mmCIF file of C-alpha atoms and ligand atoms in Angstrom:
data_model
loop_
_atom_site.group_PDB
_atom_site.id
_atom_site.type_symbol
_atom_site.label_atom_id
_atom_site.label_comp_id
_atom_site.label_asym_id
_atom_site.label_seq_id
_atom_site.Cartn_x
_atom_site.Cartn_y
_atom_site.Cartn_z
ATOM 1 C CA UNK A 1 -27.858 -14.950 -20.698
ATOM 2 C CA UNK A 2 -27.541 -16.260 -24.361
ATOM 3 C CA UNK A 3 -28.268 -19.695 -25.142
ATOM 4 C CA UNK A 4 -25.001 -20.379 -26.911
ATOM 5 C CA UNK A 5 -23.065 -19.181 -23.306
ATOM 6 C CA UNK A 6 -25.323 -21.712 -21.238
ATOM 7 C CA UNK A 7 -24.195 -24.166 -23.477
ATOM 8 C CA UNK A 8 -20.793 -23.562 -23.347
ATOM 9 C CA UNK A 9 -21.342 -23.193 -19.253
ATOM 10 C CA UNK A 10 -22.891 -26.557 -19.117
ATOM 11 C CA UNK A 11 -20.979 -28.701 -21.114
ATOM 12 C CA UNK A 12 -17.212 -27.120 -19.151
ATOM 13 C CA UNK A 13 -19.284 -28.020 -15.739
ATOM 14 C CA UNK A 14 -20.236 -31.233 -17.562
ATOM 15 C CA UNK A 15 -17.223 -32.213 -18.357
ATOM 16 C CA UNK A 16 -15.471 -31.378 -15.052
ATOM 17 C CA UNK A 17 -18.060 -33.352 -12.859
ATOM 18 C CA UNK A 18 -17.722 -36.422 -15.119
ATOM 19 C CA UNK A 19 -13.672 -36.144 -14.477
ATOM 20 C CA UNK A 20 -13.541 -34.666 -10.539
ATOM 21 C CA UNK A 21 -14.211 -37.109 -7.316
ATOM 22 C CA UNK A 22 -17.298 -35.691 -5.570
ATOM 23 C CA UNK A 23 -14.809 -33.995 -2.735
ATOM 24 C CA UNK A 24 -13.291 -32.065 -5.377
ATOM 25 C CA UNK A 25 -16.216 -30.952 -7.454
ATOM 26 C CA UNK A 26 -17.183 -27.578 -5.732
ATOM 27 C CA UNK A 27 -13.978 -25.841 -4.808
ATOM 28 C CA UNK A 28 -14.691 -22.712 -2.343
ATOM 29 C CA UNK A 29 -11.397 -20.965 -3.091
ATOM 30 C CA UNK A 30 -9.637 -20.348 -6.445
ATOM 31 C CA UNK A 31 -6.601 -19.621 -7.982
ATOM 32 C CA UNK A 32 -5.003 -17.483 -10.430
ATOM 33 C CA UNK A 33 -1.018 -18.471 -11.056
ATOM 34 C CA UNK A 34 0.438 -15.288 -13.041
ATOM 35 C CA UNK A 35 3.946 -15.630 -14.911
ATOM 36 C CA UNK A 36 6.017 -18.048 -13.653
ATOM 37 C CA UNK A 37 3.629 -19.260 -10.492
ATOM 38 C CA UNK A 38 2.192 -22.243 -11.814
ATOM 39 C CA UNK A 39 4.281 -24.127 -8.976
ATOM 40 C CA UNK A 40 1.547 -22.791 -6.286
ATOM 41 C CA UNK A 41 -0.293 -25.895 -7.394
ATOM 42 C CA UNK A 42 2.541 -28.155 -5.796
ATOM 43 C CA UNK A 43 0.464 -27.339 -2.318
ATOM 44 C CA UNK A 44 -2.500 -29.187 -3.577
ATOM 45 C CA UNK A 45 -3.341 -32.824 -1.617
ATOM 46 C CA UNK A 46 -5.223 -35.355 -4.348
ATOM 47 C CA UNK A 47 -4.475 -33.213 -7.019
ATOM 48 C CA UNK A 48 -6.337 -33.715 -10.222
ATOM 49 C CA UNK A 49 -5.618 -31.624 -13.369
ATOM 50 C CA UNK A 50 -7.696 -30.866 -16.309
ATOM 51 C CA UNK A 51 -6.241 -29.533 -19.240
ATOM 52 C CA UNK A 52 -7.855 -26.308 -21.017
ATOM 53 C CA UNK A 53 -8.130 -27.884 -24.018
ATOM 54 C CA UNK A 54 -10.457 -30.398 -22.747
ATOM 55 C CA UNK A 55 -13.061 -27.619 -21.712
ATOM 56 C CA UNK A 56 -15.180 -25.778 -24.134
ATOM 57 C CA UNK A 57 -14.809 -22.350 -23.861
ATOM 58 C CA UNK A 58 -11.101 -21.929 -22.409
ATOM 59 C CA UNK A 59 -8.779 -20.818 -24.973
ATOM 60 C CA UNK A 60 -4.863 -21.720 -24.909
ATOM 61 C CA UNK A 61 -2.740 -19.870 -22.855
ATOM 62 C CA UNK A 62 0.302 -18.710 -25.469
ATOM 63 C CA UNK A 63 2.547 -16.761 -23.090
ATOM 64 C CA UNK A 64 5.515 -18.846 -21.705
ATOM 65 C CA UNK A 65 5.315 -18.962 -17.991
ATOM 66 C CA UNK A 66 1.755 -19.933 -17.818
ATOM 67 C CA UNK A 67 0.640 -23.707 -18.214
ATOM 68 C CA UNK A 68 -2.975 -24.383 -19.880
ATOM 69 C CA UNK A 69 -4.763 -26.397 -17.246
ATOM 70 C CA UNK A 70 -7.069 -25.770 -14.103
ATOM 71 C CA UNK A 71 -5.602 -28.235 -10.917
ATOM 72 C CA UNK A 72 -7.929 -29.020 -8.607
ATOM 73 C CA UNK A 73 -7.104 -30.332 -4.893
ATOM 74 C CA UNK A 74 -7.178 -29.551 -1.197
ATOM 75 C CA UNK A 75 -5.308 -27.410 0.827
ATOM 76 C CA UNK A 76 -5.125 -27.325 4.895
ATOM 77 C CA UNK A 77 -5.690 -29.833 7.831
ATOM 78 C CA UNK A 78 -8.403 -32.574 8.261
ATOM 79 C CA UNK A 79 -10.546 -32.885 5.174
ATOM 80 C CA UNK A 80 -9.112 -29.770 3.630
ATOM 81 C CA UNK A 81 -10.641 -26.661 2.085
ATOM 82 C CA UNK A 82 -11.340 -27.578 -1.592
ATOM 83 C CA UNK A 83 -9.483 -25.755 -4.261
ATOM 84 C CA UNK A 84 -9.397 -24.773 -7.599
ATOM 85 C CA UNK A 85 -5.787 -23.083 -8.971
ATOM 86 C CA UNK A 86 -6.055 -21.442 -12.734
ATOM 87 C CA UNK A 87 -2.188 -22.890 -14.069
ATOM 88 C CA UNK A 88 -2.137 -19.727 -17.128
ATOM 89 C CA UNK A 89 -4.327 -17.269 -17.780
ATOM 90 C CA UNK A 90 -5.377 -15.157 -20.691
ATOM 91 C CA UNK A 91 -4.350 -12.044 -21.815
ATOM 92 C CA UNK A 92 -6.160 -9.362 -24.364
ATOM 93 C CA UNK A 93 -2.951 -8.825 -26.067
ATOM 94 C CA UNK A 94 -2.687 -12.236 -27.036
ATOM 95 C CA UNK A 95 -5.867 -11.808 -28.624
ATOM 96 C CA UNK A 96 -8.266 -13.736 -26.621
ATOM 97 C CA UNK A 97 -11.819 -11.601 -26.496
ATOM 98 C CA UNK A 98 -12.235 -10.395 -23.067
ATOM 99 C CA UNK A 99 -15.018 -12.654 -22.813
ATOM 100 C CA UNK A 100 -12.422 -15.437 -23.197
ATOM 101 C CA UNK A 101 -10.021 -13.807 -20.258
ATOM 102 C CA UNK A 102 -12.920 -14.010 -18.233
ATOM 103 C CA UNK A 103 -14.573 -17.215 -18.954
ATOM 104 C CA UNK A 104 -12.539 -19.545 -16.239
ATOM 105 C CA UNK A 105 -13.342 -16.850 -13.754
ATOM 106 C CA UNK A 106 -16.931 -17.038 -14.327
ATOM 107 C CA UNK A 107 -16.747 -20.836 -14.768
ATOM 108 C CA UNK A 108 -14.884 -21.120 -11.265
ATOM 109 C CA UNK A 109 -17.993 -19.059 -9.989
ATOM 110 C CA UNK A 110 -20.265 -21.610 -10.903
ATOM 111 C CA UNK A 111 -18.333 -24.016 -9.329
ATOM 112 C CA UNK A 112 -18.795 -22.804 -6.432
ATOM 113 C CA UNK A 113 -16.279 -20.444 -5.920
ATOM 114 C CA UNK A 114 -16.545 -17.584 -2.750
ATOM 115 C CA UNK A 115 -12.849 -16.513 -2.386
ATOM 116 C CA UNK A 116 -10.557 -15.573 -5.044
ATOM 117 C CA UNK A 117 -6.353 -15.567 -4.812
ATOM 118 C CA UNK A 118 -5.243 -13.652 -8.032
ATOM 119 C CA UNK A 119 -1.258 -13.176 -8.606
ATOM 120 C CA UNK A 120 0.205 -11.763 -11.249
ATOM 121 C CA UNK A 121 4.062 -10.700 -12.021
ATOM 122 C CA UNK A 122 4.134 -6.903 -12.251
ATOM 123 C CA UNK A 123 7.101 -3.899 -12.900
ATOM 124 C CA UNK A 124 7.403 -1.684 -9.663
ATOM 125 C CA UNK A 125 6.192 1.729 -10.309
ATOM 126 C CA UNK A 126 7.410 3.068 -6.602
ATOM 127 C CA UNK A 127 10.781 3.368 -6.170
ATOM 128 C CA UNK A 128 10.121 2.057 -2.363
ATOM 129 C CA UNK A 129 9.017 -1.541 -3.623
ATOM 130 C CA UNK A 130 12.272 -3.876 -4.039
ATOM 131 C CA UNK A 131 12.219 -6.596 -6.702
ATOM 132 C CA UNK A 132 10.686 -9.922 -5.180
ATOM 133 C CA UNK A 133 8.331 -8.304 -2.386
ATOM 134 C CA UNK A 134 4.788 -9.142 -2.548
ATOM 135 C CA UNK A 135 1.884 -6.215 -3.149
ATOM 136 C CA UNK A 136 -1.218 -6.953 -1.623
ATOM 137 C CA UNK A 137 -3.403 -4.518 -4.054
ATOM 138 C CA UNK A 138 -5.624 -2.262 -2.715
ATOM 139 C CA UNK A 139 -6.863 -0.419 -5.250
ATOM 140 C CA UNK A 140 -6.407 -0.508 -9.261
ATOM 141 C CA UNK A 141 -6.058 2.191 -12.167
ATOM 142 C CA UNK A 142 -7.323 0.639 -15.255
ATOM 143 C CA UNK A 143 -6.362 2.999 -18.167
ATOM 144 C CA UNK A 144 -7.977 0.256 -20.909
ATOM 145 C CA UNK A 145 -11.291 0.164 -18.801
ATOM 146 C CA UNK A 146 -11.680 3.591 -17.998
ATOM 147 C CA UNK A 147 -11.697 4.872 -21.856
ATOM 148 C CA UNK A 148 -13.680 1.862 -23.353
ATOM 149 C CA UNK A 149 -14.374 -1.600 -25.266
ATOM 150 C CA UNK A 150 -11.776 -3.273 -23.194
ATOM 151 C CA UNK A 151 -14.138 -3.492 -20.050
ATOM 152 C CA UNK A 152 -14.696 -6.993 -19.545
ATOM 153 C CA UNK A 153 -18.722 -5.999 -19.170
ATOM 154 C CA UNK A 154 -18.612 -3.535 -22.178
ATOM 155 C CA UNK A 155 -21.864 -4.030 -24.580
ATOM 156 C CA UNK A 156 -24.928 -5.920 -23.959
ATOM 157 C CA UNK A 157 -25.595 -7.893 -20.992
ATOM 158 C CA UNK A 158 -25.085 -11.232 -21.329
ATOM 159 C CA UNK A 159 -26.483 -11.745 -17.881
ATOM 160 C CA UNK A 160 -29.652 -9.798 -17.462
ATOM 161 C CA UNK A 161 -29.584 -9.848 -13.670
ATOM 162 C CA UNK A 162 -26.151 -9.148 -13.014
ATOM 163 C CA UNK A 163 -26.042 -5.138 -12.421
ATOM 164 C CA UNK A 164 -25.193 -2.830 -14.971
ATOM 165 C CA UNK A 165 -23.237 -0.217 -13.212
ATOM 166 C CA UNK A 166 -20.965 -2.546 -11.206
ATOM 167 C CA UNK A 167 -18.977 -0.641 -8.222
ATOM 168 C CA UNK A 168 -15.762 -1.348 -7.636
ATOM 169 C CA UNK A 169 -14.743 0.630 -4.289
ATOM 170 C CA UNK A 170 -15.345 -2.165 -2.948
ATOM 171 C CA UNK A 171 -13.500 -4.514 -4.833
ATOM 172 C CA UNK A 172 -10.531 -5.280 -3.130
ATOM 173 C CA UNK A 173 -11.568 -7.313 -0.028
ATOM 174 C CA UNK A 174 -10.702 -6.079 3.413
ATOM 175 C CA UNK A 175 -11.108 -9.377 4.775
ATOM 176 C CA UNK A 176 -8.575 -11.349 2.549
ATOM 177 C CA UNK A 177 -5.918 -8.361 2.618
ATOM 178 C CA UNK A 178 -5.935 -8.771 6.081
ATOM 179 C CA UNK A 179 -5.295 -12.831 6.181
ATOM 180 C CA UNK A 180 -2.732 -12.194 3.372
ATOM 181 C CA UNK A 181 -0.762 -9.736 6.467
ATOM 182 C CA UNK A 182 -1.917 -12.492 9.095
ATOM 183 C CA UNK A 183 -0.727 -15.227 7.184
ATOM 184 C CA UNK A 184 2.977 -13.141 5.961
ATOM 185 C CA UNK A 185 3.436 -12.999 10.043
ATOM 186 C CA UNK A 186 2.642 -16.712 11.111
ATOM 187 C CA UNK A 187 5.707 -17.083 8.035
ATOM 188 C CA UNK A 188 7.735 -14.774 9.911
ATOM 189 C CA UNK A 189 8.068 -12.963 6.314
ATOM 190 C CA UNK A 190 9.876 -9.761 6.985
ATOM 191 C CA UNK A 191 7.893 -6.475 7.162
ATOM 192 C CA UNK A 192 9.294 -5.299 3.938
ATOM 193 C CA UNK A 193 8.503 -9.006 2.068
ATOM 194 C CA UNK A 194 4.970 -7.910 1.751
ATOM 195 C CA UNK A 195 3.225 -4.675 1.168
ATOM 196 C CA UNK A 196 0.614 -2.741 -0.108
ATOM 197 C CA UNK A 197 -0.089 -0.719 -2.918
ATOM 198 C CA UNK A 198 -2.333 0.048 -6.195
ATOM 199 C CA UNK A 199 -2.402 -1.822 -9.643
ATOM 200 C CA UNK A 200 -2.303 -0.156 -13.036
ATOM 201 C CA UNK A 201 -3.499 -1.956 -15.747
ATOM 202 C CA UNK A 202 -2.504 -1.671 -19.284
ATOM 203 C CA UNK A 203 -3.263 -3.864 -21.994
ATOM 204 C CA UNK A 204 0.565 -4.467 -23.234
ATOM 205 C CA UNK A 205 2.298 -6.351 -24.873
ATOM 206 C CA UNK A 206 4.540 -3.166 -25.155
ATOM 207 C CA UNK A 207 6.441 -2.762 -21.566
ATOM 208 C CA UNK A 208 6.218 0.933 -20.646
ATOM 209 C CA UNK A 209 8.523 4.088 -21.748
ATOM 210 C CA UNK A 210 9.893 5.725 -19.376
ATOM 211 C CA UNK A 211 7.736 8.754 -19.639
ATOM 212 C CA UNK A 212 4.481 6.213 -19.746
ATOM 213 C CA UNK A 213 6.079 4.727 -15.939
ATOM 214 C CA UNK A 214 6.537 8.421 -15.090
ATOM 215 C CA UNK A 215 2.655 8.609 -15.916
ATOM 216 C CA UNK A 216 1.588 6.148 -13.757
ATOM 217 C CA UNK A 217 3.379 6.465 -11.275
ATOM 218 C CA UNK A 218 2.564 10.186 -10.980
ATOM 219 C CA UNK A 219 -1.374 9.235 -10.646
ATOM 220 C CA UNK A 220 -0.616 6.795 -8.176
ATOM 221 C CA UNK A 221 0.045 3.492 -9.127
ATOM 222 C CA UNK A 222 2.659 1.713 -6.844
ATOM 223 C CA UNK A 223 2.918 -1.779 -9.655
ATOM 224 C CA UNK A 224 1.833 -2.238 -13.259
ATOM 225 C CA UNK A 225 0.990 -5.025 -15.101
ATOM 226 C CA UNK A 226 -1.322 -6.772 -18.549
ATOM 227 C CA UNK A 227 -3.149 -9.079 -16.113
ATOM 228 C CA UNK A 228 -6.052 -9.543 -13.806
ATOM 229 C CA UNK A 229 -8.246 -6.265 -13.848
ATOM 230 C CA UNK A 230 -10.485 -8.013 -16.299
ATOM 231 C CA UNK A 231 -10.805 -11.043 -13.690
ATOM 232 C CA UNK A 232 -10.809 -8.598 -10.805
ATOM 233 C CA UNK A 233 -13.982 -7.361 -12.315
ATOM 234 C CA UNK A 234 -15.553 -10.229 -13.884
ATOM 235 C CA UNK A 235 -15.176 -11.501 -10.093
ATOM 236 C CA UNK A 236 -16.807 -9.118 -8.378
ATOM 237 C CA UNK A 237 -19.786 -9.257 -10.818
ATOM 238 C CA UNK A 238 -19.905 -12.774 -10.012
ATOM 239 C CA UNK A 239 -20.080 -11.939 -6.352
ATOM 240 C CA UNK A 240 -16.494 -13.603 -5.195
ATOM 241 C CA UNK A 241 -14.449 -11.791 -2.560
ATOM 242 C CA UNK A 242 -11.131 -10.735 -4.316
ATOM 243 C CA UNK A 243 -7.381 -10.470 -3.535
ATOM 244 C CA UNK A 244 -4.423 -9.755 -5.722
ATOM 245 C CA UNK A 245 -0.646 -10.570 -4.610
ATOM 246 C CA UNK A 246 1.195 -8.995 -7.363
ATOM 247 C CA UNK A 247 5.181 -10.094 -7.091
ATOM 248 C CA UNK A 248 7.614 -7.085 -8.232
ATOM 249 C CA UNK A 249 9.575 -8.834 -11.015
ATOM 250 C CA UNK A 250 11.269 -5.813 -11.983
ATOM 251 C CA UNK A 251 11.717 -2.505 -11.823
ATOM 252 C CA UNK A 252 9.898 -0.234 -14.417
ATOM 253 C CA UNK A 253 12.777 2.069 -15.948
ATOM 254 C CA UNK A 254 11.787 5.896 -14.805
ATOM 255 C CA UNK A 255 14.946 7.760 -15.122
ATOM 256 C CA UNK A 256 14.438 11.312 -12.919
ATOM 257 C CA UNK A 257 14.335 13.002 -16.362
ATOM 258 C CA UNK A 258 14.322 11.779 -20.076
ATOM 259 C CA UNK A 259 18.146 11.517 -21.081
ATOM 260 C CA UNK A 260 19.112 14.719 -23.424
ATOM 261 C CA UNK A 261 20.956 13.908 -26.589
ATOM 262 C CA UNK A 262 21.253 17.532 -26.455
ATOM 263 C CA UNK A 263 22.911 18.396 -23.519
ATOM 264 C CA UNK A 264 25.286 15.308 -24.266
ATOM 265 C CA UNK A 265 26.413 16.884 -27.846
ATOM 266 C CA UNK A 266 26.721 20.149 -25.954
ATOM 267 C CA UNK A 267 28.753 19.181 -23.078
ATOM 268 C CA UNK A 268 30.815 16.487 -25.254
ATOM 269 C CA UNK A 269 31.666 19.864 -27.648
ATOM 270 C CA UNK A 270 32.173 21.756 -24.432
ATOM 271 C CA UNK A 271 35.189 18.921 -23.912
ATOM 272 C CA UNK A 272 33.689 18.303 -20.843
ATOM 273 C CA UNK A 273 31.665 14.849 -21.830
ATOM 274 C CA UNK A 274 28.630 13.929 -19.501
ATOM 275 C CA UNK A 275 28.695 9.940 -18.320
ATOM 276 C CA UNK A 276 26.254 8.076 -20.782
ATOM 277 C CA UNK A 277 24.180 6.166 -18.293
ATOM 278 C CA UNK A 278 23.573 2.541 -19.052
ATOM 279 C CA UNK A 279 20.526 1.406 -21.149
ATOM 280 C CA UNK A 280 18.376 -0.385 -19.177
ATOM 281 C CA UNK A 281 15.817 -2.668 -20.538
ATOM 282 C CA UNK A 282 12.988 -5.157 -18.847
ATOM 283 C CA UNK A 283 12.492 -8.433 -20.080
ATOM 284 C CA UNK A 284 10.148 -11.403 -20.049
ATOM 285 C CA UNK A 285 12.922 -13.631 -18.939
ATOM 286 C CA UNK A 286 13.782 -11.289 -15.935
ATOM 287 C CA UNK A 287 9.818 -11.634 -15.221
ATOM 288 C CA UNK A 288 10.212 -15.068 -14.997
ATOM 289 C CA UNK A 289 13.824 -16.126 -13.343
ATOM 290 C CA UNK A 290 12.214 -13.469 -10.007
ATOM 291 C CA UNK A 291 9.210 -15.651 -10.529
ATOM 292 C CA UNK A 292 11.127 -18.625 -10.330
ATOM 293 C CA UNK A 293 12.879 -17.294 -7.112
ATOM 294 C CA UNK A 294 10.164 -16.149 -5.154
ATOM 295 C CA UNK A 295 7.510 -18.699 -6.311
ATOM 296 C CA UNK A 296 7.791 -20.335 -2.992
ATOM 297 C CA UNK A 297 7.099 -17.384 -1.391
ATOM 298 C CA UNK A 298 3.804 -16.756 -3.004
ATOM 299 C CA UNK A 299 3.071 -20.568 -2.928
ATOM 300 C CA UNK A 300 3.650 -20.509 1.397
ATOM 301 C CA UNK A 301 1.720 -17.283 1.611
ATOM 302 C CA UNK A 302 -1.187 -18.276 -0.402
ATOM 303 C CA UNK A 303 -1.052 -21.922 1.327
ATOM 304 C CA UNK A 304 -1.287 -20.052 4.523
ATOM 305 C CA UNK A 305 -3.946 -17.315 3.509
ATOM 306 C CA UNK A 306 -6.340 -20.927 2.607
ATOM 307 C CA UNK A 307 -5.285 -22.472 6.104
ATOM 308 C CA UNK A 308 -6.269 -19.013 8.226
ATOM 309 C CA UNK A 309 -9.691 -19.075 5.738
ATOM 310 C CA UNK A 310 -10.600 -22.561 7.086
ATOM 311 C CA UNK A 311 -10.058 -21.341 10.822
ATOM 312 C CA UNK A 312 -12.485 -18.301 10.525
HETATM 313 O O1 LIG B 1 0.228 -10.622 -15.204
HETATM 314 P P1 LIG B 1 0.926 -11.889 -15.488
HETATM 315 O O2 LIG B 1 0.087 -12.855 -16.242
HETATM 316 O O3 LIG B 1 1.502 -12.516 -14.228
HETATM 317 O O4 LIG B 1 2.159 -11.569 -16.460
HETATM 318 C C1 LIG B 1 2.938 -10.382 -16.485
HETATM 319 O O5 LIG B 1 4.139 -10.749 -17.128
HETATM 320 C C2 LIG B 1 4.025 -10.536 -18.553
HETATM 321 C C3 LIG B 1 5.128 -9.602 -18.971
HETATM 322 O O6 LIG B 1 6.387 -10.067 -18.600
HETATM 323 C C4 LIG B 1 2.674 -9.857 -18.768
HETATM 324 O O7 LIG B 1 1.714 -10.792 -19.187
HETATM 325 C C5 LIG B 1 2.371 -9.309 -17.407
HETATM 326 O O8 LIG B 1 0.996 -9.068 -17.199
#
């Protein structure tokens, strides 16, 4: 590993033991609040929160929705299962490098970190999936990673013993999905509040066209999103078991077929005028008021997946 990363390694861990009580310091299960589900913190017994820009090497989350602080704290009976919850995370198209994305995931490795809850707000590809169910991911299509430099482990190793050809059939842990289903029934969640499906990745900012949802959904993506492949791998490179809850916000606009101007002219000069169908259009407030709705959703289920973990 370069020098310079050490450093910056050292002086985050530094500064978080000099800050943490010792029952704190090594959190076994962490985090990741996507858009609008910060509030999954609120579970969190003797919470202590460190802002980002107190720790070298975390960069400033710019996209409203996410806070800019890691909150530390216990979740579950007796002494608790420590935890570590990332409030904001960072996205390449706000121009953080993708070793900036990735650095709080690698830093929550080192403190300690086996198990790791990543959400993220994401447009439903399959018509099936209503707006505000819960998508435990069981696979992901990662457009930016499959064609190049945006592959979090792209270019020389900084970590010489870390593989270089990392699988990822694997990544998705069986073990997790099936406490996230566990935990959705000891909630009583209905059957439809929580299913399954596969992730497509793509690096935004730019919500898709219709014929790019058409795309994805055609090669088998169920939800897509801007987030958490680059932590999904960086992850499993560090060794953590991973599981992604991504919340349908919205639905991503895939009209059976592209609307023809053509036929409309045609028809409309015909004198009999076809119905102009309503524009629809996603936005990052309609992201965030379903976040805002079904946050304490995600926060029980999540509360409850860390309460089954300490059982086993
Ligand atoms: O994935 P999270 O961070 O939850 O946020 C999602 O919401 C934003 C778009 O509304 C994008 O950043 C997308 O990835």
């Amino acid at each position: 590993m370069a020098q310079t990363q050490t450093n910056t390694f050292t002086a985050t861990l530094d500064v978080l033991a000099s800050i943490l009580p010792t029952h704190l310091r090594k959190p076994r299960v962490g985090i990741v609040c996507g858009s609008g589900l910060s509030t999954l913190a609120s579970s969190l017994r003797d919470k202590v929160e460190v802002p980002y820009n107190s720790l070298k090497g975390f960069g400033k989350s710019t996209v409203e929705g996410h806070k800019s602080s890691l909150a530390f704290g216990l979740i579950g009976e007796g002494d608790g299962v420590p935890v570590v919850a990332m409030l904001g995370r960072f996205h390449p198209y706000e121009g953080h490098p993708l070793a900036t994305v990735v650095y709080p995931i690698r830093v929550l490795a080192r403190l300690g970190v086996k198990h790791l809850i990543i959400t993220n707000a994401a447009g439903g590809l399959n018509p099936n999936l209503d707006v505000g169910s819960i998508v435990v991911i069981q696979d992901h299509l990662a457009l930016p990673n499959l064609t190049g430099p945006l592959n979090p482990l792209f270019g020389p190793q900084p970590f010489p013993d870390y593989p270089r050809f990392l699988p990822l059939s694997d990544a998705y842990s069986v073990t997790l999905r099936r406490l996230a289903f566990l935990a959705a029934h000891s909630l009583s969640f209905p059957d439809s509040a929580l299913q399954e499906g596969t992730y497509a990745w793509v690096s935004g900012p730019t919500y898709e066209t219709p014929a790019e949802g058409r795309f994805l959904r055609s090669v088998g993506a169920d939800v897509v999103g801007m987030s958490t492949v680059p932590e999904v791998v960086a992850a499993r490179e560090e060794g953590m078991e991973v599981t992604v809850l991504s919340l349908v916000t919205n639905k991503v606009v895939i009209p059976d077929k592209p609307r023809s101007i053509k036929e409309e002219v045609k028809a409309e000069l015909a004198g009999k005028p076809i119905p102009i169908p309503p524009t629809q259009v996603v936005s990052h407030e309609e992201v965030l008021e379903i976040g805002k709705q079904k946050a304490e959703d995600m926060r029980k289920l999540v509360t409850r997946m860390i309460e089954l973990l300490q059982k086993q």
